[in-house]
């Protein structure tokens, strides 16, 4: 275990939020250059030191009436059909900086880059569970334990999360070993990790060591306490963790990636770029305002036929007169659901699900 140089990235492309444990997001102009995010531009969010696991590290699958199996990467590749899925992984804390400008929250001040649109290769968790005898059972939980040991609330615990067995059996949940066809780097979970499309990044457990079928969710602090949504009147000092909403499916969100807040641009025609996503529901429309939200124009999608849980990049060309401008973006999903207007309405002490209209200020000269 160590912090070392396990994150195989060019730091010039990143904003490092924390060194130990390593947490970094790509600069948003680089992130938005391509539809599929390469591993070298994917944010890193780790709660503890990066474990160094060998390629022959084995995953144990057990619980309930399942036959117990010990599976290496080679076993998975040999026994199950390979699946490849493009899906956006987003940290529940993405865009937290906007909530922190309302009031202090826990956690790192992520800007818009704690997200990536990832091309995953792996096997379907459903195929593995079916092969081990899960049969028609759909109640209960798939509880995952990872090799990293993290400090939460002053106590150290192995990283653990759970998802419902029903979600696990949908077919798109992967035990993945590659990003963009490249083996996972140590920072991204080598040799194998879970991928839960459409769910907050926290459920996509890296460095998998154990998968168990149980009647109850994981009692690890990451699942039981962290990554829960509380109302704005709760300050986190005396909270009953059981009452929080477990963050799983992610709400509609969008952000401006280029230009960035505080940039100075030449006055005249400019093109503004960003992403929007609503997961299974898809984005119906992206609106952009150049005047703080008084008037709106429609942005064009760059990625017209994006995969169901992928992001869609958008662009908008407009004229900026000399002076200071507040640019605002908001997305609307297929169900007509619009992002909330104000960050104070969605403020929560842990700083999750920051989805208010994204605003940046630029100067045109
Ligand atoms: N074992 C383990 N899995 C983990 C984490 C972790 O700290 N340990 N962080 C989670 C969180 S909060 C996110 S957002 C994603 C980030 O994945 P990445 O670092 O590959 O981008 O991994 C998730 N899986
Ligand atoms: Mo996260």
Tab-separated table of C-alpha atoms and ligand atoms in Angstrom:
chain	number	residue	atom	x	y	z
A	1	UNK	CA	0.000	0.000	0.000
A	2	UNK	CA	1.157	3.517	-0.569
A	3	UNK	CA	0.353	6.874	-1.987
A	4	UNK	CA	3.374	6.947	-4.341
A	5	UNK	CA	3.104	7.515	-8.048
A	6	UNK	CA	0.290	5.029	-8.571
A	7	UNK	CA	-1.896	7.520	-10.344
A	8	UNK	CA	-0.697	7.226	-13.890
A	9	UNK	CA	-1.667	10.750	-14.929
A	10	UNK	CA	-0.042	13.906	-16.208
A	11	UNK	CA	-0.627	16.349	-13.371
A	12	UNK	CA	-0.539	19.266	-15.821
A	13	UNK	CA	-3.994	18.099	-16.940
A	14	UNK	CA	-5.339	17.851	-13.375
A	15	UNK	CA	-6.308	19.871	-10.342
A	16	UNK	CA	-5.162	17.874	-7.307
A	17	UNK	CA	-7.676	18.198	-4.470
A	18	UNK	CA	-5.836	15.989	-1.967
A	19	UNK	CA	-2.503	14.136	-2.132
A	20	UNK	CA	-3.077	11.578	0.631
A	21	UNK	CA	-5.389	9.974	-0.215
A	22	UNK	CA	-5.028	10.988	-3.842
A	23	UNK	CA	-7.993	12.915	-5.225
A	24	UNK	CA	-7.810	14.868	-8.462
A	25	UNK	CA	-10.034	16.072	-11.286
A	26	UNK	CA	-9.044	16.811	-14.869
A	27	UNK	CA	-9.107	20.380	-16.114
A	28	UNK	CA	-12.545	20.729	-17.640
A	29	UNK	CA	-11.380	21.993	-21.056
A	30	UNK	CA	-9.359	18.788	-21.502
A	31	UNK	CA	-12.195	16.626	-20.168
A	32	UNK	CA	-14.713	17.927	-22.704
A	33	UNK	CA	-12.463	17.456	-25.758
A	34	UNK	CA	-13.642	13.891	-26.315
A	35	UNK	CA	-16.901	11.912	-25.946
A	36	UNK	CA	-15.181	8.946	-24.316
A	37	UNK	CA	-12.935	9.893	-21.399
A	38	UNK	CA	-9.533	8.180	-21.570
A	39	UNK	CA	-8.239	6.648	-18.334
A	40	UNK	CA	-5.488	9.307	-18.346
A	41	UNK	CA	-8.182	12.036	-17.985
A	42	UNK	CA	-10.499	10.295	-15.506
A	43	UNK	CA	-10.872	11.874	-12.045
A	44	UNK	CA	-9.496	9.892	-9.105
A	45	UNK	CA	-11.553	9.664	-5.921
A	46	UNK	CA	-9.993	7.449	-3.263
A	47	UNK	CA	-10.838	7.367	0.432
A	48	UNK	CA	-7.579	5.727	1.481
A	49	UNK	CA	-4.193	4.628	0.221
A	50	UNK	CA	-4.141	2.862	-3.147
A	51	UNK	CA	-3.703	-0.891	-2.660
A	52	UNK	CA	-1.186	-2.597	-4.953
A	53	UNK	CA	-2.857	-5.818	-6.003
A	54	UNK	CA	-1.355	-8.383	-8.373
A	55	UNK	CA	-3.020	-9.467	-11.556
A	56	UNK	CA	-3.724	-12.853	-9.946
A	57	UNK	CA	-5.549	-11.255	-7.009
A	58	UNK	CA	-8.717	-13.296	-6.430
A	59	UNK	CA	-12.255	-12.157	-5.779
A	60	UNK	CA	-14.347	-14.287	-3.446
A	61	UNK	CA	-18.065	-14.582	-4.230
A	62	UNK	CA	-20.295	-16.172	-1.601
A	63	UNK	CA	-23.409	-15.879	0.548
A	64	UNK	CA	-26.942	-17.216	0.890
A	65	UNK	CA	-27.370	-20.289	-1.312
A	66	UNK	CA	-24.622	-19.326	-3.754
A	67	UNK	CA	-21.827	-21.758	-4.488
A	68	UNK	CA	-18.692	-20.049	-3.145
A	69	UNK	CA	-16.183	-19.164	-5.843
A	70	UNK	CA	-12.720	-17.668	-5.890
A	71	UNK	CA	-12.224	-15.889	-9.181
A	72	UNK	CA	-9.142	-14.266	-10.634
A	73	UNK	CA	-9.284	-11.961	-13.616
A	74	UNK	CA	-8.187	-14.868	-15.833
A	75	UNK	CA	-11.089	-16.975	-14.468
A	76	UNK	CA	-13.608	-14.222	-15.210
A	77	UNK	CA	-12.273	-13.765	-18.742
A	78	UNK	CA	-12.333	-17.512	-19.397
A	79	UNK	CA	-15.776	-18.215	-17.938
A	80	UNK	CA	-18.079	-15.347	-18.913
A	81	UNK	CA	-18.904	-13.313	-22.026
A	82	UNK	CA	-17.134	-9.989	-22.251
A	83	UNK	CA	-19.329	-6.878	-22.044
A	84	UNK	CA	-18.430	-3.369	-23.098
A	85	UNK	CA	-20.522	-0.421	-21.905
A	86	UNK	CA	-20.094	3.336	-22.198
A	87	UNK	CA	-21.502	4.985	-19.095
A	88	UNK	CA	-20.800	8.179	-17.219
A	89	UNK	CA	-19.395	7.777	-13.717
A	90	UNK	CA	-19.944	10.811	-11.560
A	91	UNK	CA	-18.939	11.376	-7.953
A	92	UNK	CA	-21.896	12.340	-5.731
A	93	UNK	CA	-19.646	15.273	-4.728
A	94	UNK	CA	-19.136	16.574	-8.271
A	95	UNK	CA	-19.665	20.385	-8.397
A	96	UNK	CA	-19.527	20.564	-4.567
A	97	UNK	CA	-17.648	23.895	-4.789
A	98	UNK	CA	-20.968	25.557	-5.717
A	99	UNK	CA	-22.575	24.304	-2.490
A	100	UNK	CA	-19.541	25.473	-0.506
A	101	UNK	CA	-19.985	28.971	-1.884
A	102	UNK	CA	-23.375	28.971	-0.122
A	103	UNK	CA	-22.087	27.552	3.176
A	104	UNK	CA	-19.279	25.246	4.312
A	105	UNK	CA	-19.787	21.517	3.700
A	106	UNK	CA	-17.704	18.398	4.342
A	107	UNK	CA	-15.493	17.118	1.553
A	108	UNK	CA	-13.246	18.345	-1.217
A	109	UNK	CA	-14.312	21.368	-3.280
A	110	UNK	CA	-14.785	19.524	-6.576
A	111	UNK	CA	-15.408	21.709	-9.574
A	112	UNK	CA	-17.122	20.174	-12.652
A	113	UNK	CA	-14.542	17.426	-13.327
A	114	UNK	CA	-15.443	14.646	-10.864
A	115	UNK	CA	-17.082	12.853	-13.800
A	116	UNK	CA	-16.004	10.852	-16.821
A	117	UNK	CA	-17.781	9.172	-19.716
A	118	UNK	CA	-16.126	5.800	-19.508
A	119	UNK	CA	-15.834	2.874	-21.933
A	120	UNK	CA	-15.771	-0.094	-19.531
A	121	UNK	CA	-14.864	-3.697	-20.320
A	122	UNK	CA	-15.798	-6.505	-17.975
A	123	UNK	CA	-18.268	-9.265	-17.311
A	124	UNK	CA	-21.849	-8.887	-16.162
A	125	UNK	CA	-22.256	-9.407	-12.418
A	126	UNK	CA	-25.609	-11.049	-13.256
A	127	UNK	CA	-23.831	-13.705	-15.357
A	128	UNK	CA	-21.523	-14.505	-12.428
A	129	UNK	CA	-24.359	-14.702	-9.885
A	130	UNK	CA	-26.478	-16.853	-12.222
A	131	UNK	CA	-23.567	-19.250	-12.726
A	132	UNK	CA	-23.210	-19.545	-8.935
A	133	UNK	CA	-26.879	-20.406	-8.454
A	134	UNK	CA	-28.723	-17.189	-7.619
A	135	UNK	CA	-31.708	-18.565	-9.561
A	136	UNK	CA	-34.897	-16.474	-9.350
A	137	UNK	CA	-34.009	-14.771	-6.077
A	138	UNK	CA	-34.167	-10.958	-6.372
A	139	UNK	CA	-34.593	-9.773	-2.762
A	140	UNK	CA	-31.548	-8.915	-0.691
A	141	UNK	CA	-28.287	-7.151	-1.361
A	142	UNK	CA	-24.977	-7.635	-3.073
A	143	UNK	CA	-22.396	-6.503	-0.529
A	144	UNK	CA	-18.943	-5.615	-1.842
A	145	UNK	CA	-15.736	-5.305	0.136
A	146	UNK	CA	-12.552	-3.780	-1.243
A	147	UNK	CA	-8.869	-4.012	-0.421
A	148	UNK	CA	-8.427	-0.409	0.762
A	149	UNK	CA	-8.740	0.518	4.417
A	150	UNK	CA	-10.131	3.997	4.905
A	151	UNK	CA	-10.595	6.368	7.811
A	152	UNK	CA	-14.196	7.505	8.235
A	153	UNK	CA	-15.197	9.498	11.335
A	154	UNK	CA	-11.846	8.743	12.971
A	155	UNK	CA	-12.234	4.962	12.593
A	156	UNK	CA	-10.582	2.718	10.025
A	157	UNK	CA	-12.627	0.230	8.029
A	158	UNK	CA	-12.289	-1.714	4.797
A	159	UNK	CA	-14.205	0.039	2.016
A	160	UNK	CA	-17.635	-1.552	1.648
A	161	UNK	CA	-20.825	-0.795	-0.232
A	162	UNK	CA	-23.956	-2.616	-1.348
A	163	UNK	CA	-26.532	-2.478	-4.099
A	164	UNK	CA	-29.839	-4.301	-4.233
A	165	UNK	CA	-29.751	-7.751	-5.803
A	166	UNK	CA	-32.454	-6.511	-8.174
A	167	UNK	CA	-30.128	-3.767	-9.466
A	168	UNK	CA	-27.210	-6.203	-9.591
A	169	UNK	CA	-29.215	-8.588	-11.801
A	170	UNK	CA	-30.194	-5.973	-14.414
A	171	UNK	CA	-27.295	-7.099	-16.603
A	172	UNK	CA	-25.445	-3.781	-16.978
A	173	UNK	CA	-23.622	-3.952	-13.628
A	174	UNK	CA	-20.088	-5.062	-14.429
A	175	UNK	CA	-17.061	-6.507	-12.791
A	176	UNK	CA	-14.728	-4.435	-14.975
A	177	UNK	CA	-11.021	-4.726	-15.690
A	178	UNK	CA	-10.444	-2.154	-18.422
A	179	UNK	CA	-11.146	1.460	-19.322
A	180	UNK	CA	-10.999	2.290	-23.025
A	181	UNK	CA	-9.586	-1.213	-23.578
A	182	UNK	CA	-6.592	-0.512	-21.262
A	183	UNK	CA	-6.190	-2.504	-18.033
A	184	UNK	CA	-7.348	-0.539	-14.984
A	185	UNK	CA	-4.554	1.514	-13.439
A	186	UNK	CA	-3.953	1.013	-9.705
A	187	UNK	CA	-5.684	4.327	-8.952
A	188	UNK	CA	-8.832	3.251	-10.818
A	189	UNK	CA	-9.169	-0.123	-9.108
A	190	UNK	CA	-6.793	-2.689	-10.619
A	191	UNK	CA	-7.208	-5.494	-11.186
A	192	UNK	CA	-11.035	-5.415	-10.984
A	193	UNK	CA	-13.784	-3.127	-9.833
A	194	UNK	CA	-17.543	-2.920	-9.813
A	195	UNK	CA	-19.306	-0.553	-12.254
A	196	UNK	CA	-22.905	0.421	-11.533
A	197	UNK	CA	-24.126	2.516	-14.484
A	198	UNK	CA	-26.349	5.430	-13.515
A	199	UNK	CA	-25.469	5.267	-9.818
A	200	UNK	CA	-23.188	7.651	-7.917
A	201	UNK	CA	-19.511	6.707	-8.332
A	202	UNK	CA	-19.305	5.536	-4.713
A	203	UNK	CA	-21.154	2.295	-5.559
A	204	UNK	CA	-18.574	1.399	-8.222
A	205	UNK	CA	-16.220	-0.226	-5.714
A	206	UNK	CA	-12.562	-0.389	-6.801
A	207	UNK	CA	-10.083	-3.153	-5.798
A	208	UNK	CA	-12.824	-5.752	-5.235
A	209	UNK	CA	-11.931	-8.552	-2.856
A	210	UNK	CA	-15.316	-9.954	-1.820
A	211	UNK	CA	-18.890	-10.024	-3.124
A	212	UNK	CA	-21.520	-11.500	-0.806
A	213	UNK	CA	-25.232	-12.052	-1.180
A	214	UNK	CA	-26.923	-10.949	2.068
A	215	UNK	CA	-30.346	-10.076	3.452
A	216	UNK	CA	-29.146	-6.684	4.700
A	217	UNK	CA	-27.133	-3.860	3.100
A	218	UNK	CA	-23.443	-3.397	3.909
A	219	UNK	CA	-22.806	-2.051	7.418
A	220	UNK	CA	-19.496	-0.484	6.357
A	221	UNK	CA	-19.472	3.251	7.144
A	222	UNK	CA	-19.263	4.257	3.460
A	223	UNK	CA	-22.660	2.609	2.951
A	224	UNK	CA	-24.234	3.127	6.370
A	225	UNK	CA	-23.211	6.746	7.073
A	226	UNK	CA	-21.473	8.389	4.170
A	227	UNK	CA	-23.039	9.227	0.806
A	228	UNK	CA	-26.463	9.977	2.200
A	229	UNK	CA	-28.521	13.042	1.438
A	230	UNK	CA	-29.847	15.129	4.335
A	231	UNK	CA	-32.044	18.242	4.303
A	232	UNK	CA	-30.546	21.771	4.543
A	233	UNK	CA	-31.577	22.214	8.205
A	234	UNK	CA	-29.334	19.323	9.275
A	235	UNK	CA	-25.758	20.462	10.041
A	236	UNK	CA	-24.272	16.999	10.516
A	237	UNK	CA	-23.369	17.439	14.195
A	238	UNK	CA	-26.024	15.148	15.674
A	239	UNK	CA	-27.435	13.260	12.765
A	240	UNK	CA	-29.348	9.977	12.768
A	241	UNK	CA	-27.613	8.334	9.820
A	242	UNK	CA	-30.464	5.924	9.221
A	243	UNK	CA	-32.756	8.801	8.191
A	244	UNK	CA	-30.670	9.928	5.196
A	245	UNK	CA	-31.468	9.097	1.597
A	246	UNK	CA	-28.950	6.548	0.276
A	247	UNK	CA	-27.525	8.173	-2.847
A	248	UNK	CA	-27.841	5.746	-5.731
A	249	UNK	CA	-29.445	7.010	-8.984
A	250	UNK	CA	-28.145	10.445	-9.907
A	251	UNK	CA	-30.284	13.453	-10.853
A	252	UNK	CA	-30.121	15.503	-14.087
A	253	UNK	CA	-27.037	17.715	-14.199
A	254	UNK	CA	-25.061	19.890	-16.596
A	255	UNK	CA	-21.988	22.095	-16.519
A	256	UNK	CA	-19.997	24.545	-18.588
A	257	UNK	CA	-16.496	23.144	-19.138
A	258	UNK	CA	-14.964	25.640	-21.578
A	259	UNK	CA	-14.494	28.525	-20.913
A	260	UNK	CA	-13.844	28.346	-17.186
A	261	UNK	CA	-14.952	30.660	-14.403
A	262	UNK	CA	-12.791	33.800	-14.370
A	263	UNK	CA	-11.487	33.436	-17.946
A	264	UNK	CA	-10.885	36.453	-20.173
A	265	UNK	CA	-11.986	35.937	-23.808
A	266	UNK	CA	-11.734	38.019	-26.957
A	267	UNK	CA	-15.064	39.834	-27.475
A	268	UNK	CA	-17.126	38.658	-30.455
A	269	UNK	CA	-18.282	35.166	-31.419
A	270	UNK	CA	-17.357	32.503	-28.859
A	271	UNK	CA	-18.236	28.830	-28.595
A	272	UNK	CA	-19.105	27.483	-25.176
A	273	UNK	CA	-18.794	23.748	-24.434
A	274	UNK	CA	-20.056	21.505	-21.676
A	275	UNK	CA	-21.796	18.273	-20.731
A	276	UNK	CA	-25.298	17.314	-19.646
A	277	UNK	CA	-26.633	13.984	-18.401
A	278	UNK	CA	-29.797	12.471	-17.030
A	279	UNK	CA	-28.754	8.810	-17.158
A	280	UNK	CA	-31.467	6.321	-18.244
A	281	UNK	CA	-33.847	9.208	-18.787
A	282	UNK	CA	-31.667	11.165	-21.255
A	283	UNK	CA	-31.429	14.918	-21.671
A	284	UNK	CA	-34.200	16.532	-23.695
A	285	UNK	CA	-32.797	20.072	-23.884
A	286	UNK	CA	-29.876	22.207	-22.761
A	287	UNK	CA	-30.448	25.956	-22.308
A	288	UNK	CA	-27.698	28.534	-22.104
A	289	UNK	CA	-27.911	32.099	-20.859
A	290	UNK	CA	-25.283	34.799	-21.425
A	291	UNK	CA	-26.878	37.277	-19.029
A	292	UNK	CA	-27.250	35.522	-15.696
A	293	UNK	CA	-30.483	33.737	-16.617
A	294	UNK	CA	-32.636	36.564	-18.036
A	295	UNK	CA	-32.642	35.239	-21.643
A	296	UNK	CA	-31.983	31.686	-22.836
A	297	UNK	CA	-30.885	30.054	-26.082
A	298	UNK	CA	-30.764	26.353	-26.915
A	299	UNK	CA	-27.407	24.635	-27.047
A	300	UNK	CA	-26.721	21.977	-29.721
A	301	UNK	CA	-25.822	18.432	-28.777
A	302	UNK	CA	-22.404	17.356	-30.023
A	303	UNK	CA	-23.092	13.699	-29.163
A	304	UNK	CA	-26.470	13.010	-30.789
A	305	UNK	CA	-26.784	9.283	-30.211
A	306	UNK	CA	-25.068	8.873	-26.892
A	307	UNK	CA	-25.385	5.574	-24.989
A	308	UNK	CA	-28.246	5.443	-22.413
A	309	UNK	CA	-26.159	6.148	-19.302
A	310	UNK	CA	-23.596	8.320	-21.073
A	311	UNK	CA	-23.224	12.084	-21.016
A	312	UNK	CA	-24.023	14.271	-23.974
A	313	UNK	CA	-21.649	17.056	-24.774
A	314	UNK	CA	-23.198	20.287	-26.062
A	315	UNK	CA	-21.968	23.495	-27.620
A	316	UNK	CA	-23.360	26.948	-28.181
A	317	UNK	CA	-21.919	29.732	-30.309
A	318	UNK	CA	-22.897	33.246	-29.310
A	319	UNK	CA	-21.700	36.812	-29.441
A	320	UNK	CA	-20.164	38.322	-26.337
A	321	UNK	CA	-19.954	42.119	-26.203
A	322	UNK	CA	-16.980	43.621	-24.350
A	323	UNK	CA	-17.585	43.499	-20.607
A	324	UNK	CA	-18.358	41.006	-17.851
A	325	UNK	CA	-20.911	38.246	-18.432
A	326	UNK	CA	-22.467	35.554	-16.290
A	327	UNK	CA	-22.963	32.389	-18.369
A	328	UNK	CA	-25.534	29.902	-17.057
A	329	UNK	CA	-26.440	26.397	-18.204
A	330	UNK	CA	-29.369	24.182	-17.243
A	331	UNK	CA	-30.601	20.854	-18.596
A	332	UNK	CA	-34.070	19.336	-18.785
A	333	UNK	CA	-34.604	15.596	-18.884
A	334	UNK	CA	-37.127	13.583	-20.923
A	335	UNK	CA	-39.595	13.736	-18.038
A	336	UNK	CA	-39.453	17.562	-18.207
A	337	UNK	CA	-37.480	17.748	-14.973
A	338	UNK	CA	-35.301	20.850	-14.782
A	339	UNK	CA	-32.213	21.312	-12.634
A	340	UNK	CA	-32.895	23.414	-9.517
A	341	UNK	CA	-32.112	27.107	-9.959
A	342	UNK	CA	-30.264	27.896	-6.733
A	343	UNK	CA	-27.508	26.089	-4.894
A	344	UNK	CA	-28.924	27.173	-1.500
A	345	UNK	CA	-32.069	25.145	-2.182
A	346	UNK	CA	-30.048	21.930	-2.478
A	347	UNK	CA	-27.330	22.684	0.110
A	348	UNK	CA	-26.585	19.747	2.438
A	349	UNK	CA	-23.817	19.405	5.002
A	350	UNK	CA	-22.036	16.612	3.167
A	351	UNK	CA	-22.076	18.528	-0.109
A	352	UNK	CA	-23.712	15.924	-2.368
A	353	UNK	CA	-25.805	16.176	-5.542
A	354	UNK	CA	-24.836	19.720	-6.432
A	355	UNK	CA	-27.077	20.157	-9.474
A	356	UNK	CA	-28.154	23.801	-9.443
A	357	UNK	CA	-27.870	25.767	-12.716
A	358	UNK	CA	-24.146	26.099	-13.376
A	359	UNK	CA	-22.949	29.702	-13.483
A	360	UNK	CA	-19.559	31.093	-14.464
A	361	UNK	CA	-18.321	34.636	-14.923
A	362	UNK	CA	-16.133	35.623	-17.888
A	363	UNK	CA	-14.698	38.911	-19.153
A	364	UNK	CA	-14.794	39.716	-22.869
A	365	UNK	CA	-12.238	42.238	-24.121
B	1	LIG	N1	-12.464	0.576	-2.938
B	1	LIG	C1	-12.861	1.814	-3.220
B	1	LIG	N2	-13.763	2.002	-4.203
B	1	LIG	C2	-14.173	3.239	-4.514
B	1	LIG	C3	-13.699	4.377	-3.811
B	1	LIG	C4	-12.747	4.161	-2.772
B	1	LIG	O1	-12.257	5.079	-2.122
B	1	LIG	N3	-12.350	2.851	-2.514
B	1	LIG	N4	-14.209	5.612	-4.108
B	1	LIG	C5	-15.550	5.629	-4.734
B	1	LIG	C6	-15.975	6.919	-5.208
B	1	LIG	S1	-16.627	7.972	-4.052
B	1	LIG	C7	-15.974	7.247	-6.534
B	1	LIG	S2	-16.640	8.690	-7.061
B	1	LIG	C8	-15.394	6.352	-7.535
B	1	LIG	C9	-14.242	7.029	-8.253
B	1	LIG	O2	-13.627	6.149	-9.157
B	1	LIG	P1	-12.271	6.576	-9.868
B	1	LIG	O3	-11.290	6.993	-8.832
B	1	LIG	O4	-11.838	5.419	-10.677
B	1	LIG	O5	-12.639	7.765	-10.770
B	1	LIG	O6	-14.880	5.154	-6.972
B	1	LIG	C10	-15.627	4.644	-5.887
B	1	LIG	N5	-15.076	3.361	-5.511
B	2	LIG	MO1	-17.513	9.774	-5.082
